[in-house]
């Protein structure tokens, strides 16, 4: 099997006894954690929303405490209201297909497809 395959991180994935989880040789078949090259949930870590929820139920509280629990509200201001978006009706080669829009001022600026896909690209300053 390829090393590119990864396991679903769901804490109870193996307990959902679907046919595709049943693995092993004839006498020794067991329901096992799903293994795939790609998962669609939880940033590619979970095979289903169920498994994602299972994980969060068990570890979510500790994860939030570990990475920093919000103890006061965040504020949306002009400085951090920029959000990337795209016009699905525009042609692929249309330079105005991708844009960044300010949720407060509604100002729109065109961006390139590369900027749209770059997770580090933003106009937000706070
Ligand atoms: Zn799973």
PDB file of C-alpha atoms and ligand atoms in Angstrom:
ATOM      1  CA  UNK A   1       0.000   0.000   0.000  1.00  0.00           C
ATOM      2  CA  UNK A   2       1.115   3.536  -0.757  1.00  0.00           C
ATOM      3  CA  UNK A   3       2.539   5.763   1.959  1.00  0.00           C
ATOM      4  CA  UNK A   4       0.289   8.525   0.674  1.00  0.00           C
ATOM      5  CA  UNK A   5      -2.706   6.876   2.282  1.00  0.00           C
ATOM      6  CA  UNK A   6      -3.700   8.232   5.660  1.00  0.00           C
ATOM      7  CA  UNK A   7      -6.134   7.183   8.317  1.00  0.00           C
ATOM      8  CA  UNK A   8      -9.308   8.982   9.268  1.00  0.00           C
ATOM      9  CA  UNK A   9      -8.662  10.616  12.637  1.00  0.00           C
ATOM     10  CA  UNK A  10     -12.188   9.891  13.871  1.00  0.00           C
ATOM     11  CA  UNK A  11     -12.078   8.360  17.331  1.00  0.00           C
ATOM     12  CA  UNK A  12     -14.916   5.943  16.515  1.00  0.00           C
ATOM     13  CA  UNK A  13     -14.431   5.458  12.760  1.00  0.00           C
ATOM     14  CA  UNK A  14     -13.839   1.703  13.211  1.00  0.00           C
ATOM     15  CA  UNK A  15     -17.101   1.293  15.106  1.00  0.00           C
ATOM     16  CA  UNK A  16     -19.275   2.255  12.144  1.00  0.00           C
ATOM     17  CA  UNK A  17     -19.612  -1.186  10.638  1.00  0.00           C
ATOM     18  CA  UNK A  18     -19.948  -0.416   6.952  1.00  0.00           C
ATOM     19  CA  UNK A  19     -18.770  -2.956   4.369  1.00  0.00           C
ATOM     20  CA  UNK A  20     -15.823  -0.839   3.198  1.00  0.00           C
ATOM     21  CA  UNK A  21     -14.393  -0.810   6.754  1.00  0.00           C
ATOM     22  CA  UNK A  22     -14.327  -4.605   6.949  1.00  0.00           C
ATOM     23  CA  UNK A  23     -10.714  -5.640   6.230  1.00  0.00           C
ATOM     24  CA  UNK A  24      -8.453  -8.632   6.647  1.00  0.00           C
ATOM     25  CA  UNK A  25      -8.267 -12.239   5.534  1.00  0.00           C
ATOM     26  CA  UNK A  26     -11.244 -14.541   5.665  1.00  0.00           C
ATOM     27  CA  UNK A  27     -11.123 -15.736   9.270  1.00  0.00           C
ATOM     28  CA  UNK A  28      -9.696 -12.525  10.692  1.00  0.00           C
ATOM     29  CA  UNK A  29     -11.835  -9.767   9.275  1.00  0.00           C
ATOM     30  CA  UNK A  30     -12.339  -6.726  11.496  1.00  0.00           C
ATOM     31  CA  UNK A  31     -13.959  -3.351  11.055  1.00  0.00           C
ATOM     32  CA  UNK A  32     -11.097  -0.885  10.736  1.00  0.00           C
ATOM     33  CA  UNK A  33     -10.484   2.838  10.613  1.00  0.00           C
ATOM     34  CA  UNK A  34     -10.934   4.131   7.059  1.00  0.00           C
ATOM     35  CA  UNK A  35      -7.769   4.763   5.065  1.00  0.00           C
ATOM     36  CA  UNK A  36      -7.712   6.946   1.957  1.00  0.00           C
ATOM     37  CA  UNK A  37      -5.450   9.238  -0.031  1.00  0.00           C
ATOM     38  CA  UNK A  38      -7.900  12.082   0.496  1.00  0.00           C
ATOM     39  CA  UNK A  39     -10.641  12.985   2.941  1.00  0.00           C
ATOM     40  CA  UNK A  40     -13.142  15.782   2.471  1.00  0.00           C
ATOM     41  CA  UNK A  41     -13.801  16.799   6.066  1.00  0.00           C
ATOM     42  CA  UNK A  42     -11.872  18.635   8.768  1.00  0.00           C
ATOM     43  CA  UNK A  43      -9.013  19.823   6.594  1.00  0.00           C
ATOM     44  CA  UNK A  44      -8.592  16.386   5.045  1.00  0.00           C
ATOM     45  CA  UNK A  45      -8.420  14.520   8.342  1.00  0.00           C
ATOM     46  CA  UNK A  46     -11.847  12.905   8.554  1.00  0.00           C
ATOM     47  CA  UNK A  47     -13.828  10.560   6.291  1.00  0.00           C
ATOM     48  CA  UNK A  48     -17.173  11.999   7.351  1.00  0.00           C
ATOM     49  CA  UNK A  49     -18.799  14.782   9.308  1.00  0.00           C
ATOM     50  CA  UNK A  50     -19.695  12.126  11.870  1.00  0.00           C
ATOM     51  CA  UNK A  51     -16.043  11.262  12.444  1.00  0.00           C
ATOM     52  CA  UNK A  52     -15.149  14.948  12.633  1.00  0.00           C
ATOM     53  CA  UNK A  53     -17.842  15.494  15.254  1.00  0.00           C
ATOM     54  CA  UNK A  54     -16.676  12.434  17.212  1.00  0.00           C
ATOM     55  CA  UNK A  55     -13.175  13.850  17.368  1.00  0.00           C
ATOM     56  CA  UNK A  56     -14.388  17.286  18.421  1.00  0.00           C
ATOM     57  CA  UNK A  57     -16.634  15.836  21.132  1.00  0.00           C
ATOM     58  CA  UNK A  58     -13.625  14.096  22.645  1.00  0.00           C
ATOM     59  CA  UNK A  59     -10.792  16.604  22.054  1.00  0.00           C
ATOM     60  CA  UNK A  60     -12.380  19.915  21.016  1.00  0.00           C
ATOM     61  CA  UNK A  61     -12.406  21.514  24.442  1.00  0.00           C
ATOM     62  CA  UNK A  62      -8.759  20.657  25.074  1.00  0.00           C
ATOM     63  CA  UNK A  63      -7.758  21.815  21.581  1.00  0.00           C
ATOM     64  CA  UNK A  64      -9.434  25.196  22.081  1.00  0.00           C
ATOM     65  CA  UNK A  65      -7.754  25.634  25.449  1.00  0.00           C
ATOM     66  CA  UNK A  66      -4.422  24.627  23.954  1.00  0.00           C
ATOM     67  CA  UNK A  67      -4.521  27.044  21.007  1.00  0.00           C
ATOM     68  CA  UNK A  68      -6.172  29.885  22.895  1.00  0.00           C
ATOM     69  CA  UNK A  69      -9.751  30.268  23.977  1.00  0.00           C
ATOM     70  CA  UNK A  70     -11.440  33.543  23.077  1.00  0.00           C
ATOM     71  CA  UNK A  71     -12.258  35.432  26.237  1.00  0.00           C
ATOM     72  CA  UNK A  72     -13.402  38.652  24.586  1.00  0.00           C
ATOM     73  CA  UNK A  73     -15.100  39.403  21.274  1.00  0.00           C
ATOM     74  CA  UNK A  74     -13.142  40.012  18.098  1.00  0.00           C
ATOM     75  CA  UNK A  75     -14.164  43.135  16.195  1.00  0.00           C
ATOM     76  CA  UNK A  76     -14.690  43.401  12.454  1.00  0.00           C
ATOM     77  CA  UNK A  77     -13.178  46.682  11.300  1.00  0.00           C
ATOM     78  CA  UNK A  78     -12.129  48.080   7.900  1.00  0.00           C
ATOM     79  CA  UNK A  79      -8.604  46.832   8.613  1.00  0.00           C
ATOM     80  CA  UNK A  80      -9.549  43.166   8.822  1.00  0.00           C
ATOM     81  CA  UNK A  81     -12.736  42.927   6.740  1.00  0.00           C
ATOM     82  CA  UNK A  82     -11.082  41.874   3.439  1.00  0.00           C
ATOM     83  CA  UNK A  83     -12.438  38.639   2.065  1.00  0.00           C
ATOM     84  CA  UNK A  84     -11.518  36.849  -1.160  1.00  0.00           C
ATOM     85  CA  UNK A  85     -14.284  35.900  -3.537  1.00  0.00           C
ATOM     86  CA  UNK A  86     -14.797  35.034  -7.171  1.00  0.00           C
ATOM     87  CA  UNK A  87     -17.411  35.511  -9.831  1.00  0.00           C
ATOM     88  CA  UNK A  88     -18.390  32.062 -11.089  1.00  0.00           C
ATOM     89  CA  UNK A  89     -20.145  33.584 -14.093  1.00  0.00           C
ATOM     90  CA  UNK A  90     -16.984  35.241 -15.403  1.00  0.00           C
ATOM     91  CA  UNK A  91     -14.867  33.501 -18.049  1.00  0.00           C
ATOM     92  CA  UNK A  92     -11.785  31.603 -16.925  1.00  0.00           C
ATOM     93  CA  UNK A  93      -9.494  34.171 -18.602  1.00  0.00           C
ATOM     94  CA  UNK A  94     -11.429  37.181 -17.316  1.00  0.00           C
ATOM     95  CA  UNK A  95      -9.102  39.294 -15.171  1.00  0.00           C
ATOM     96  CA  UNK A  96     -12.030  40.302 -12.981  1.00  0.00           C
ATOM     97  CA  UNK A  97     -12.963  36.740 -12.075  1.00  0.00           C
ATOM     98  CA  UNK A  98     -11.166  36.874  -8.727  1.00  0.00           C
ATOM     99  CA  UNK A  99     -11.443  39.772  -6.350  1.00  0.00           C
ATOM    100  CA  UNK A 100     -11.086  40.811  -2.745  1.00  0.00           C
ATOM    101  CA  UNK A 101     -13.910  42.720  -1.111  1.00  0.00           C
ATOM    102  CA  UNK A 102     -14.076  44.696   2.096  1.00  0.00           C
ATOM    103  CA  UNK A 103     -17.064  43.627   4.193  1.00  0.00           C
ATOM    104  CA  UNK A 104     -17.341  47.054   5.812  1.00  0.00           C
ATOM    105  CA  UNK A 105     -16.656  49.530   3.004  1.00  0.00           C
ATOM    106  CA  UNK A 106     -17.770  47.133   0.205  1.00  0.00           C
ATOM    107  CA  UNK A 107     -14.698  48.232  -1.790  1.00  0.00           C
ATOM    108  CA  UNK A 108     -13.689  45.631  -4.383  1.00  0.00           C
ATOM    109  CA  UNK A 109     -10.265  45.093  -5.894  1.00  0.00           C
ATOM    110  CA  UNK A 110      -9.319  42.550  -8.575  1.00  0.00           C
ATOM    111  CA  UNK A 111      -6.750  39.920  -7.620  1.00  0.00           C
ATOM    112  CA  UNK A 112      -5.019  37.222  -9.641  1.00  0.00           C
ATOM    113  CA  UNK A 113      -5.909  33.564  -9.444  1.00  0.00           C
ATOM    114  CA  UNK A 114      -2.560  32.960  -7.727  1.00  0.00           C
ATOM    115  CA  UNK A 115      -3.398  35.540  -5.063  1.00  0.00           C
ATOM    116  CA  UNK A 116      -6.822  33.960  -4.653  1.00  0.00           C
ATOM    117  CA  UNK A 117      -5.298  30.545  -4.024  1.00  0.00           C
ATOM    118  CA  UNK A 118      -2.454  31.817  -1.830  1.00  0.00           C
ATOM    119  CA  UNK A 119      -3.581  31.287   1.778  1.00  0.00           C
ATOM    120  CA  UNK A 120      -1.053  33.869   2.939  1.00  0.00           C
ATOM    121  CA  UNK A 121      -2.275  36.610   0.631  1.00  0.00           C
ATOM    122  CA  UNK A 122      -4.525  39.125   2.370  1.00  0.00           C
ATOM    123  CA  UNK A 123      -5.072  42.862   2.677  1.00  0.00           C
ATOM    124  CA  UNK A 124      -6.049  42.491   6.325  1.00  0.00           C
ATOM    125  CA  UNK A 125      -3.666  44.253   8.671  1.00  0.00           C
ATOM    126  CA  UNK A 126      -5.045  43.058  11.988  1.00  0.00           C
TER     127      UNK A 126
HETATM  128 ZN1  LIG B   1     -13.833   8.072   9.744  1.00  0.00          ZN
END
